[in-house]
Tab-separated table of C-alpha atoms in Angstrom:
chain	number	residue	atom	x	y	z
C	1	MET	CA	0.000	0.000	0.000
C	2	SER	CA	1.329	3.373	-0.923
C	3	ASP	CA	0.453	6.780	0.456
C	4	ARG	CA	2.357	9.826	-0.714
C	5	SER	CA	0.011	12.371	0.834
C	6	ALA	CA	1.456	15.159	2.906
C	7	PRO	CA	0.958	15.267	6.650
C	8	ARG	CA	-1.362	12.741	8.236
C	9	TYR	CA	-2.986	13.266	11.632
C	10	THR	CA	-4.033	10.520	13.991
C	11	LEU	CA	-7.618	10.260	15.166
C	12	LEU	CA	-6.401	10.891	18.699
C	13	GLY	CA	-4.639	14.048	17.627
C	14	LEU	CA	-7.712	15.301	15.820
C	15	GLY	CA	-9.832	14.526	18.866
C	16	ILE	CA	-7.550	16.507	21.157
C	17	ILE	CA	-7.462	19.435	18.739
C	18	ALA	CA	-11.248	19.435	18.378
C	19	VAL	CA	-11.811	19.398	22.138
C	20	VAL	CA	-9.240	22.128	22.794
C	21	VAL	CA	-10.648	24.362	20.080
C	22	ALA	CA	-14.223	23.819	21.271
C	23	LEU	CA	-13.330	24.656	24.857
C	24	ALA	CA	-11.312	27.675	23.778
C	25	LEU	CA	-14.240	29.054	21.824
C	26	VAL	CA	-16.612	28.536	24.728
C	27	LEU	CA	-14.299	29.954	27.363
C	28	ALA	CA	-13.307	32.904	25.192
C	29	ARG	CA	-16.820	34.314	25.070
C	30	PRO	CA	-16.874	37.724	26.794
C	31	ALA	CA	-18.275	37.688	30.311
C	32	GLN	CA	-21.011	40.046	31.475
C	33	SER	CA	-19.389	43.324	32.494
C	34	GLY	CA	-19.691	44.551	36.053
C	35	SER	CA	-20.890	42.638	39.115
C	36	PRO	CA	-24.241	42.535	40.868
C	37	ALA	CA	-24.795	45.355	43.351
C	38	GLU	CA	-24.669	44.461	47.027
C	39	GLY	CA	-27.991	43.123	48.210
C	40	LYS	CA	-29.323	42.413	44.685
C	41	ALA	CA	-29.783	39.042	43.103
C	42	PRO	CA	-27.078	38.160	40.577
C	43	ALA	CA	-27.949	38.461	36.919
C	44	ALA	CA	-29.059	35.252	35.218
C	45	ARG	CA	-26.169	33.300	33.671
C	46	PRO	CA	-26.399	33.005	29.860
C	47	ALA	CA	-27.693	29.605	28.866
C	48	ASN	CA	-24.738	28.891	26.561
C	49	THR	CA	-22.011	29.498	29.153
C	50	LEU	CA	-20.041	26.403	30.180
C	51	GLN	CA	-19.187	26.421	33.897
C	52	SER	CA	-18.031	22.840	34.279
C	53	LEU	CA	-17.331	19.826	32.071
C	54	ALA	CA	-19.753	17.969	34.330
C	55	GLU	CA	-22.552	19.856	32.574
C	56	LEU	CA	-21.829	17.816	29.461
C	57	ASP	CA	-22.655	14.511	31.182
C	58	GLY	CA	-25.552	12.784	29.509
C	59	LYS	CA	-25.788	15.326	26.712
C	60	ALA	CA	-25.452	14.221	23.106
C	61	PRO	CA	-22.447	15.781	21.358
C	62	SER	CA	-23.267	18.425	18.794
C	63	ARG	CA	-23.044	17.298	15.174
C	64	ARG	CA	-22.368	19.157	11.978
C	65	THR	CA	-25.285	18.765	9.608
C	66	LEU	CA	-24.053	17.999	6.100
C	67	ASN	CA	-26.008	19.066	3.047
C	68	ILE	CA	-24.454	16.703	0.515
C	69	GLN	CA	-25.150	17.753	-3.064
C	70	ASN	CA	-24.700	15.167	-5.793
C	71	TRP	CA	-24.499	15.203	-9.606
C	72	ASN	CA	-22.624	13.697	-12.548
C	73	THR	CA	-20.329	15.475	-14.980
C	74	VAL	CA	-20.830	15.255	-18.745
C	75	GLU	CA	-17.966	12.731	-18.926
C	76	GLY	CA	-19.545	10.478	-16.276
C	77	ALA	CA	-17.692	11.350	-13.066
C	78	ARG	CA	-19.835	11.311	-9.931
C	79	VAL	CA	-19.572	14.488	-7.843
C	80	LEU	CA	-20.367	14.970	-4.140
C	81	PHE	CA	-20.158	18.495	-2.710
C	82	VAL	CA	-20.566	20.103	0.706
C	83	GLU	CA	-20.439	23.876	0.983
C	84	ALA	CA	-18.431	25.004	4.040
C	85	ARG	CA	-17.779	28.720	4.313
C	86	GLU	CA	-15.943	28.754	7.649
C	87	LEU	CA	-12.454	28.922	6.084
C	88	PRO	CA	-11.324	30.520	2.788
C	89	MET	CA	-10.177	27.218	1.321
C	90	PHE	CA	-11.441	23.998	-0.239
C	91	ASP	CA	-10.514	20.316	-0.366
C	92	LEU	CA	-10.765	18.244	-3.547
C	93	ARG	CA	-10.427	14.464	-3.593
C	94	LEU	CA	-10.453	12.274	-6.696
C	95	THR	CA	-11.046	8.569	-6.054
C	96	PHE	CA	-10.514	6.071	-8.857
C	97	ALA	CA	-11.206	2.340	-8.975
C	98	ALA	CA	-7.514	2.039	-9.777
C	99	GLY	CA	-6.033	0.182	-6.828
C	100	SER	CA	-3.907	-2.943	-6.874
C	101	SER	CA	-6.989	-5.121	-7.379
C	102	GLN	CA	-6.807	-3.820	-10.974
C	103	ASP	CA	-3.160	-4.871	-11.432
C	104	GLY	CA	-4.039	-8.001	-13.386
C	105	ASP	CA	-0.937	-10.166	-13.709
C	106	VAL	CA	1.427	-7.226	-13.059
C	107	PRO	CA	1.577	-6.657	-9.262
C	108	GLY	CA	2.589	-3.092	-8.453
C	109	LEU	CA	1.293	-1.556	-11.674
C	110	ALA	CA	-1.357	0.541	-9.913
C	111	THR	CA	1.057	1.758	-7.252
C	112	LEU	CA	3.706	2.769	-9.778
C	113	THR	CA	1.168	4.586	-11.943
C	114	ASN	CA	-0.144	6.588	-9.001
C	115	ALA	CA	3.341	7.352	-7.679
C	116	MET	CA	4.347	8.737	-11.089
C	117	LEU	CA	1.463	11.216	-11.420
C	118	ASN	CA	3.342	14.209	-10.024
C	119	GLU	CA	6.747	13.299	-11.459
C	120	GLY	CA	6.228	15.249	-14.657
C	121	VAL	CA	3.795	17.106	-16.907
C	122	ALA	CA	4.454	18.995	-20.132
C	123	GLY	CA	7.125	21.605	-19.383
C	124	LYS	CA	7.489	20.735	-15.686
C	125	ASP	CA	9.472	18.126	-13.768
C	126	VAL	CA	8.723	16.911	-10.249
C	127	THR	CA	10.538	19.876	-8.658
C	128	ALA	CA	8.691	22.449	-10.760
C	129	ILE	CA	5.363	20.778	-9.932
C	130	ALA	CA	6.098	20.852	-6.212
C	131	GLN	CA	7.201	24.478	-6.388
C	132	GLY	CA	4.093	25.346	-8.392
C	133	PHE	CA	1.762	24.035	-5.696
C	134	GLU	CA	3.864	25.525	-2.904
C	135	SER	CA	3.930	28.994	-4.471
C	136	LEU	CA	0.130	28.984	-4.465
C	137	GLY	CA	-0.171	27.775	-0.887
C	138	ALA	CA	-1.711	24.562	-2.234
C	139	ASP	CA	-1.087	20.969	-1.191
C	140	PHE	CA	-1.127	17.938	-3.515
C	141	GLY	CA	-1.360	14.355	-2.277
C	142	ASN	CA	-1.749	10.917	-3.800
C	143	GLY	CA	-1.950	7.296	-2.703
C	144	SER	CA	-2.742	3.809	-3.946
C	145	TYR	CA	-4.458	0.975	-2.058
C	146	ARG	CA	-6.105	-2.358	-2.805
C	147	ASP	CA	-9.459	-0.964	-3.936
C	148	MET	CA	-8.677	2.573	-4.966
C	149	ALA	CA	-6.185	5.222	-5.960
C	150	VAL	CA	-6.598	8.834	-4.891
C	151	ALA	CA	-5.327	12.287	-5.763
C	152	THR	CA	-6.065	15.254	-3.513
C	153	LEU	CA	-5.768	19.031	-3.603
C	154	ARG	CA	-6.139	21.576	-0.827
C	155	SER	CA	-6.137	25.185	-1.973
C	156	LEU	CA	-7.215	28.664	-0.996
C	157	SER	CA	-10.586	29.444	-2.550
C	158	THR	CA	-9.850	32.916	-3.930
C	159	ALA	CA	-9.826	32.870	-7.721
C	160	ASP	CA	-6.198	34.016	-8.060
C	161	LYS	CA	-5.025	30.964	-6.058
C	162	ARG	CA	-7.751	28.463	-6.915
C	163	GLU	CA	-7.591	28.683	-10.699
C	164	PRO	CA	-3.833	28.104	-11.210
C	165	ALA	CA	-3.839	25.371	-8.536
C	166	LEU	CA	-6.686	23.570	-10.319
C	167	LYS	CA	-4.980	23.947	-13.695
C	168	LEU	CA	-1.802	22.322	-12.373
C	169	PHE	CA	-3.776	19.621	-10.521
C	170	ALA	CA	-5.733	18.729	-13.673
C	171	GLU	CA	-2.493	18.383	-15.639
C	172	VAL	CA	-0.853	16.213	-12.983
C	173	VAL	CA	-3.779	13.809	-12.687
C	174	GLY	CA	-5.004	13.866	-16.276
C	175	LYS	CA	-1.842	14.279	-18.366
C	176	PRO	CA	1.261	12.954	-16.587
C	177	THR	CA	4.291	12.418	-18.829
C	178	PHE	CA	5.806	9.482	-16.881
C	179	PRO	CA	9.498	10.469	-17.204
C	180	GLU	CA	11.820	7.491	-17.492
C	181	ASP	CA	14.370	8.707	-14.931
C	182	ALA	CA	11.614	9.080	-12.322
C	183	LEU	CA	10.396	5.545	-13.020
C	184	LYS	CA	13.878	4.169	-12.355
C	185	ARG	CA	14.136	6.122	-9.106
C	186	ILE	CA	10.748	5.013	-7.770
C	187	LYS	CA	11.415	1.400	-8.745
C	188	ASN	CA	14.670	1.530	-6.771
C	189	GLN	CA	12.810	2.960	-3.791
C	190	LEU	CA	10.274	0.132	-3.905
C	191	LEU	CA	12.976	-2.509	-4.293
C	192	ALA	CA	14.880	-1.061	-1.341
C	193	GLY	CA	11.653	-1.229	0.654
C	194	PHE	CA	11.229	-4.887	-0.199
C	195	GLU	CA	14.726	-5.590	1.130
C	196	TYR	CA	13.905	-3.786	4.365
C	197	GLU	CA	10.666	-5.772	4.729
C	198	LYS	CA	12.686	-9.000	4.758
C	199	GLN	CA	13.891	-7.928	8.205
C	200	ASN	CA	10.419	-6.941	9.432
C	201	PRO	CA	8.501	-9.931	10.824
C	202	GLY	CA	5.248	-7.944	10.864
C	203	LYS	CA	5.511	-7.270	7.124
C	204	ILE	CA	6.415	-10.900	6.474
C	205	ALA	CA	3.368	-12.051	8.437
C	206	GLY	CA	1.015	-9.619	6.710
C	207	LYS	CA	2.060	-10.624	3.207
C	208	ALA	CA	1.832	-14.324	4.015
C	209	LEU	CA	-1.585	-13.864	5.627
C	210	PHE	CA	-3.128	-12.127	2.607
C	211	ALA	CA	-1.664	-14.779	0.304
C	212	LYS	CA	-3.199	-17.554	2.429
C	213	LEU	CA	-6.504	-15.740	2.881
C	214	TYR	CA	-7.102	-14.721	-0.738
C	215	GLY	CA	-5.195	-17.300	-2.801
C	216	ASP	CA	-5.517	-16.332	-6.486
C	217	HIS	CA	-7.775	-13.319	-5.842
C	218	PRO	CA	-6.505	-9.804	-6.735
C	219	TYR	CA	-6.458	-8.876	-3.035
C	220	ALA	CA	-3.822	-11.550	-2.375
C	221	HIS	CA	-0.745	-9.762	-3.681
C	222	PRO	CA	0.819	-6.728	-1.956
C	223	SER	CA	-0.344	-3.346	-3.258
C	224	ASP	CA	3.280	-2.272	-3.769
C	225	GLY	CA	3.994	-5.295	-5.950
C	226	THR	CA	6.879	-7.700	-5.496
C	227	ALA	CA	10.623	-7.754	-6.056
C	228	GLN	CA	9.952	-9.963	-9.061
C	229	SER	CA	7.222	-7.840	-10.693
C	230	ILE	CA	8.443	-4.254	-10.239
C	231	PRO	CA	11.641	-4.334	-12.367
C	232	GLY	CA	9.803	-5.423	-15.524
C	233	ILE	CA	7.044	-2.776	-15.505
C	234	THR	CA	7.399	-0.481	-18.518
C	235	LEU	CA	6.416	3.094	-19.330
C	236	GLU	CA	3.995	1.735	-21.928
C	237	GLN	CA	2.219	-0.305	-19.246
C	238	LEU	CA	1.937	2.759	-16.998
C	239	ARG	CA	0.474	4.869	-19.797
C	240	ALA	CA	-1.991	2.139	-20.719
C	241	PHE	CA	-3.097	1.700	-17.106
C	242	HIS	CA	-3.558	5.451	-16.690
C	243	ALA	CA	-5.607	5.661	-19.883
C	244	LYS	CA	-7.829	2.811	-18.660
C	245	ALA	CA	-8.135	3.478	-14.922
C	246	TYR	CA	-7.853	7.261	-14.528
C	247	THR	CA	-10.873	8.026	-16.675
C	248	ALA	CA	-13.698	10.382	-15.762
C	249	GLY	CA	-16.168	7.491	-15.827
C	250	ASN	CA	-14.038	5.666	-13.269
C	251	ALA	CA	-13.768	8.662	-10.916
C	252	VAL	CA	-15.567	10.090	-7.903
C	253	ILE	CA	-14.990	13.803	-7.297
C	254	ALA	CA	-15.482	14.991	-3.710
C	255	LEU	CA	-15.447	18.722	-2.944
C	256	VAL	CA	-15.726	20.488	0.419
C	257	GLY	CA	-15.116	24.109	1.244
C	258	ASP	CA	-15.609	27.778	0.547
C	259	LEU	CA	-17.357	27.358	-2.776
C	260	SER	CA	-20.777	28.060	-4.231
C	261	ARG	CA	-22.660	25.354	-6.091
C	262	ALA	CA	-21.809	27.101	-9.370
C	263	GLU	CA	-18.102	27.214	-8.486
C	264	ALA	CA	-18.144	23.556	-7.438
C	265	GLU	CA	-19.797	22.587	-10.722
C	266	ALA	CA	-17.172	24.524	-12.671
C	267	ILE	CA	-14.324	22.850	-10.758
C	268	ALA	CA	-15.781	19.365	-11.227
C	269	ALA	CA	-16.337	20.028	-14.946
C	270	GLN	CA	-12.762	21.280	-15.380
C	271	VAL	CA	-11.217	18.301	-13.581
C	272	SER	CA	-13.487	15.781	-15.303
C	273	ALA	CA	-12.792	17.194	-18.776
C	274	GLY	CA	-9.052	16.940	-18.138
C	275	LEU	CA	-9.178	13.186	-17.482
C	276	PRO	CA	-9.001	10.458	-20.126
C	277	LYS	CA	-12.385	9.407	-21.487
C	278	GLY	CA	-13.675	5.983	-20.551
C	279	PRO	CA	-16.113	3.963	-18.420
C	280	ALA	CA	-15.935	2.730	-14.856
C	281	LEU	CA	-13.923	-0.434	-14.300
C	282	PRO	CA	-15.729	-3.481	-12.889
C	283	LYS	CA	-15.081	-4.331	-9.267
C	284	PRO	CA	-13.069	-7.479	-8.462
C	285	THR	CA	-14.699	-10.885	-8.481
C	286	GLU	CA	-15.902	-12.305	-5.176
C	287	PRO	CA	-13.170	-14.220	-3.308
C	288	VAL	CA	-13.657	-17.854	-2.341
C	289	GLU	CA	-13.506	-19.084	1.237
C	290	PRO	CA	-9.922	-19.959	2.180
C	291	LYS	CA	-8.734	-23.145	3.792
C	292	PRO	CA	-8.317	-22.487	7.533
C	293	GLY	CA	-5.161	-23.465	9.361
C	294	LEU	CA	-1.876	-22.342	10.882
C	295	THR	CA	1.294	-21.390	9.007
C	296	HIS	CA	4.486	-20.704	10.964
C	297	ILE	CA	7.422	-18.828	9.413
C	298	ASP	CA	10.670	-19.175	11.297
C	299	PHE	CA	12.401	-15.864	11.982
C	300	PRO	CA	15.276	-15.062	14.397
C	301	THR	CA	13.740	-12.684	16.943
C	302	LYS	CA	12.651	-12.653	20.566
C	303	GLN	CA	9.063	-11.885	19.644
C	304	THR	CA	6.501	-13.860	17.675
C	305	HIS	CA	4.004	-12.014	15.522
C	306	LEU	CA	0.522	-13.541	15.536
C	307	MET	CA	-2.001	-12.698	12.824
C	308	LEU	CA	-5.429	-14.320	12.673
C	309	ALA	CA	-7.928	-13.609	9.903
C	310	GLU	CA	-10.953	-14.774	8.020
C	311	MET	CA	-13.133	-13.451	5.246
C	312	GLY	CA	-15.252	-10.523	6.388
C	313	ILE	CA	-17.759	-8.357	4.511
C	314	ASP	CA	-18.003	-5.943	1.613
C	315	ARG	CA	-18.627	-2.237	2.146
C	316	GLN	CA	-22.364	-2.417	1.423
C	317	ASP	CA	-23.164	-5.257	3.822
C	318	PRO	CA	-26.243	-4.349	5.923
C	319	ASP	CA	-24.581	-5.849	9.023
C	320	TRP	CA	-21.748	-3.305	8.998
C	321	ALA	CA	-23.115	-1.214	11.885
C	322	ALA	CA	-23.570	-4.273	14.133
C	323	LEU	CA	-20.175	-5.711	13.192
C	324	SER	CA	-18.420	-2.400	13.714
C	325	LEU	CA	-19.886	-1.982	17.195
C	326	GLY	CA	-19.323	-5.656	18.032
C	327	ASN	CA	-15.692	-5.425	16.995
C	328	GLN	CA	-15.228	-2.243	18.999
C	329	ILE	CA	-16.058	-4.282	22.108
C	330	LEU	CA	-13.937	-7.264	21.090
C	331	GLY	CA	-10.719	-5.518	20.131
C	332	GLY	CA	-11.345	-2.469	18.011
C	333	GLY	CA	-10.589	0.159	20.595
C	334	ALA	CA	-7.628	0.661	22.896
C	335	PHE	CA	-7.893	-0.277	26.558
C	336	GLY	CA	-11.074	-1.849	27.877
C	337	THR	CA	-11.744	-4.237	24.980
C	338	ARG	CA	-12.127	-7.952	25.628
C	339	LEU	CA	-8.818	-8.784	23.945
C	340	MET	CA	-6.821	-5.987	25.543
C	341	SER	CA	-8.233	-6.723	28.994
C	342	GLU	CA	-7.553	-10.456	28.924
C	343	VAL	CA	-4.263	-10.546	27.004
C	344	ARG	CA	-2.479	-7.412	28.183
C	345	GLU	CA	-4.105	-6.025	31.304
C	346	LYS	CA	-4.661	-9.289	33.183
C	347	ARG	CA	-1.657	-11.268	31.913
C	348	GLY	CA	0.854	-8.761	30.494
C	349	LEU	CA	1.390	-10.893	27.392
C	350	THR	CA	1.551	-8.122	24.810
C	351	TYR	CA	1.913	-4.416	24.369
C	352	GLY	CA	-1.227	-4.261	22.270
C	353	VAL	CA	-3.766	-6.557	20.600
C	354	TYR	CA	-6.298	-5.310	18.095
C	355	SER	CA	-9.059	-6.612	15.855
C	356	ALA	CA	-10.675	-5.004	12.830
C	357	PHE	CA	-13.084	-5.534	9.972
C	358	SER	CA	-11.847	-3.995	6.711
C	359	PRO	CA	-14.826	-4.006	4.328
C	360	MET	CA	-13.888	-3.333	0.703
C	361	GLN	CA	-15.487	-3.524	-2.754
C	362	VAL	CA	-15.790	-7.258	-2.186
C	363	ARG	CA	-15.285	-9.163	1.053
C	364	GLY	CA	-12.396	-7.681	2.987
C	365	PRO	CA	-10.637	-9.350	5.912
C	366	PHE	CA	-11.429	-9.553	9.599
C	367	MET	CA	-8.090	-9.591	11.407
C	368	ILE	CA	-6.609	-9.911	14.890
C	369	ASN	CA	-3.006	-8.763	15.274
C	370	LEU	CA	-0.523	-8.925	18.165
C	371	GLN	CA	2.984	-9.929	19.136
C	372	THR	CA	4.268	-11.641	22.248
C	373	ARG	CA	7.301	-13.388	23.734
C	374	ALA	CA	8.274	-16.327	21.526
C	375	GLU	CA	8.200	-18.861	24.356
C	376	LEU	CA	4.601	-17.852	25.173
C	377	SER	CA	3.310	-17.664	21.600
C	378	GLU	CA	1.384	-20.937	21.473
C	379	GLY	CA	-0.412	-20.283	24.734
C	380	THR	CA	-1.177	-16.707	23.716
C	381	LEU	CA	-2.580	-17.858	20.392
C	382	LYS	CA	-4.897	-20.328	22.117
C	383	LEU	CA	-5.966	-17.649	24.597
C	384	VAL	CA	-6.935	-15.290	21.758
C	385	GLN	CA	-8.902	-18.054	20.031
C	386	ASP	CA	-10.677	-18.875	23.302
C	387	ILE	CA	-11.592	-15.214	23.857
C	388	LEU	CA	-13.072	-14.991	20.364
C	389	ALA	CA	-14.976	-18.261	20.842
C	390	ASP	CA	-16.401	-17.096	24.166
C	391	TYR	CA	-17.412	-13.739	22.682
C	392	LEU	CA	-19.216	-15.408	19.801
C	393	LYS	CA	-20.967	-17.813	22.174
C	394	HIS	CA	-22.202	-15.287	24.708
C	395	GLY	CA	-22.050	-11.944	22.896
C	396	PRO	CA	-21.358	-8.623	24.591
C	397	THR	CA	-22.820	-7.666	27.933
C	398	GLN	CA	-25.382	-4.900	28.098
C	399	GLN	CA	-22.836	-2.730	29.892
C	400	GLU	CA	-20.252	-3.278	27.173
C	401	LEU	CA	-22.781	-2.392	24.491
C	402	ASP	CA	-23.907	0.738	26.336
C	403	ASP	CA	-20.305	1.848	26.797
C	404	ALA	CA	-19.522	1.238	23.115
C	405	LYS	CA	-22.555	3.234	22.010
C	406	ARG	CA	-21.576	6.111	24.273
C	407	GLU	CA	-18.003	6.050	22.968
C	408	LEU	CA	-19.251	6.018	19.377
C	409	ALA	CA	-21.594	8.929	20.049
C	410	GLY	CA	-18.703	10.903	21.484
C	411	SER	CA	-16.263	10.180	18.659
C	412	PHE	CA	-18.743	10.327	15.785
C	413	PRO	CA	-18.641	14.134	15.385
C	414	LEU	CA	-14.952	13.836	14.446
C	415	SER	CA	-16.032	12.143	11.212
C	416	ASN	CA	-17.244	15.512	9.978
C	417	ALA	CA	-15.310	17.914	12.204
C	418	SER	CA	-13.036	19.244	9.456
C	419	ASN	CA	-13.167	19.744	5.713
C	420	SER	CA	-10.484	17.105	5.212
C	421	SER	CA	-12.444	14.512	7.201
C	422	ILE	CA	-15.652	15.355	5.325
C	423	VAL	CA	-14.021	15.100	1.903
C	424	GLY	CA	-12.707	11.665	2.873
C	425	GLN	CA	-16.201	10.565	3.901
C	426	LEU	CA	-17.668	11.889	0.652
C	427	GLY	CA	-15.051	10.022	-1.349
C	428	ALA	CA	-15.949	6.750	0.395
C	429	ILE	CA	-19.692	7.337	0.008
C	430	GLY	CA	-19.286	7.933	-3.704
C	431	PHE	CA	-16.759	5.174	-4.338
C	432	TYR	CA	-18.708	2.466	-2.509
C	433	ASN	CA	-22.048	3.775	-3.783
C	434	LEU	CA	-23.480	4.332	-0.309
C	435	PRO	CA	-26.582	6.456	0.402
C	436	LEU	CA	-25.970	10.179	0.839
C	437	THR	CA	-27.452	9.779	4.315
C	438	TRP	CA	-24.976	7.028	5.202
C	439	LEU	CA	-23.254	8.836	8.076
C	440	GLU	CA	-26.482	9.572	9.920
C	441	ASP	CA	-27.943	6.169	9.026
C	442	PHE	CA	-24.888	4.420	10.481
C	443	MET	CA	-25.129	6.386	13.699
C	444	GLN	CA	-28.859	5.739	14.135
C	445	GLN	CA	-28.501	2.042	13.348
C	446	SER	CA	-25.625	1.677	15.804
C	447	GLN	CA	-27.466	3.395	18.654
C	448	ALA	CA	-30.538	1.171	18.139
C	449	LEU	CA	-28.656	-2.146	18.290
C	450	THR	CA	-29.402	-4.752	20.935
C	451	VAL	CA	-27.078	-7.316	22.492
C	452	GLU	CA	-28.768	-10.105	20.543
C	453	GLN	CA	-28.435	-8.264	17.228
C	454	VAL	CA	-24.712	-7.692	17.730
C	455	LYS	CA	-24.204	-11.315	18.779
C	456	ALA	CA	-26.164	-12.600	15.777
C	457	ALA	CA	-24.196	-10.465	13.312
C	458	MET	CA	-20.829	-11.513	14.730
C	459	ASN	CA	-21.800	-15.195	14.563
C	460	LYS	CA	-23.171	-14.812	11.048
C	461	HIS	CA	-19.825	-13.613	9.727
C	462	LEU	CA	-17.200	-15.130	12.050
C	463	ALA	CA	-16.298	-18.602	13.255
C	464	VAL	CA	-13.206	-19.697	15.181
C	465	ASP	CA	-12.787	-22.818	13.042
C	466	LYS	CA	-12.488	-20.670	9.882
C	467	LEU	CA	-9.434	-18.724	11.040
C	468	VAL	CA	-6.386	-18.466	8.801
C	469	ILE	CA	-3.400	-17.994	11.133
C	470	VAL	CA	0.158	-16.898	10.368
C	471	THR	CA	2.874	-16.703	13.023
C	472	VAL	CA	6.375	-15.335	12.442
C	473	GLY	CA	9.111	-15.884	15.019
C	474	PRO	CA	11.621	-18.430	16.309
C	475	THR	CA	10.850	-22.047	17.014
C	476	VAL	CA	11.517	-22.362	20.747
C	477	ALA	CA	10.367	-24.432	23.704
C	478	GLN	CA	7.090	-23.144	25.059
C	479	LYS	CA	6.267	-22.038	28.595
C	480	PRO	CA	2.885	-21.930	30.328
C	481	LEU	CA	1.070	-18.606	30.437
C	482	PRO	CA	1.094	-16.624	33.657
C	483	PRO	CA	-2.250	-16.714	35.468
C	484	PRO	CA	-4.546	-13.711	35.142
C	485	THR	CA	-4.224	-11.085	37.842
C	486	ASP	CA	-5.638	-7.702	38.657
C	487	LYS	CA	-2.067	-6.467	39.152
C	488	PRO	CA	0.004	-7.509	36.133
C	489	ALA	CA	3.653	-6.623	35.724
C	490	GLU	CA	4.280	-2.996	34.874
C	491	GLN	CA	6.113	-3.968	31.692
C	492	PRO	CA	4.075	-6.200	29.353
C	493	LEU	CA	5.966	-9.249	28.168
C	494	GLY	CA	5.273	-8.377	24.555
C	495	VAL	CA	6.713	-4.858	24.355
C	496	PRO	CA	7.875	-4.320	20.773
C	497	GLU	CA	11.588	-4.644	20.169
C	498	HIS	CA	13.593	-1.556	19.237
């Protein structure tokens, strides 16, 4: 997977920023001047003044209402637009069905094509392109994944900045020249990365897991390609892939910011007209169920990486809300999940253990990931399997479900707290053909779920005897697990090596 976008911010960081800004705005409101005269009742406190964080208890967090406008360009690109006048800027995100699932028999073709977009256009090399965006105060980003490839632009919305930034962006995405020297350089970077990954047991485990889970399916091979496939990719193949996969008919255009509907339509029309002409590409075929079982890869290290997976769901599955909430309780959060409590907090076996559903165009994986001391790896693996089996058998408790709903309600506003987060949501809604009301629908569905509904959904899609398991670490004599305790060692046994 490749991501060449400029700075990324963690969800935690965004949450802290949002809270700080919100509190600053509230506390910065001017107070009533003067003080009540002696012997008179104090003036009534304004209703919107925050005196204590305790006043927020039990209150639903405020949400930003999105008016998502939707249309198609003449060339067939789907457009989703949200007007946001708070800042004099806009975010543009192009999403193409041009990820590694479209590589065919040339792994890495999609990644190389996307990486080469901003390496050259007519009259400009990679340095001139970068300087062109920088001189306008604009930011270009691109990335390639299994399902999709993206190109993004953030620019000031005034015409003197917006228009030249859009002109350069349209050239970069629609008419790249694919210079040969840049192709050699990026190939060398990828090949150097493959050499580094040979020393990374986590990368080794991940690649082996996807190969076991997906077999001959397009999701099986790494998005970045392989050491065998990358050297032979030619400029002609890149140009052909761009002409086929970066078409207007294969694109979703998401726009958020300080724009009128007329300005948004003009931007979408300009970008769409600058792309190659062509239809949408078909999504990948449905994968077949893999053969469950354990694969161990011997690797000289003190830690063993454990990865467990099975086939999950596609992005349009109606059970997504129940599975998302169910996984949040199992291992999708940080502390307090079933897996984290039993494996780290009570036994100190790992620094962190996490589970996740990754729904894609077709069935994406459900995965559990952790690492632990090599001599405790077999016992830890069985413990994780037992925790999953118990969770599927009994489901969450009412308290766990209530806590998960409350946590979701508190974090949900972050999904549309900034223009960049909104444009990402719009891109996903358009790419996966979700309803325009998807964000609110998801929230309402999640808050209405019962324990039995979550349990039923998890059992419908998961089974312990279907797990594909890959472990990477040394083959050593095993020791019994320490017993659970309310006071585990301060240092977990599975702290990552440095």
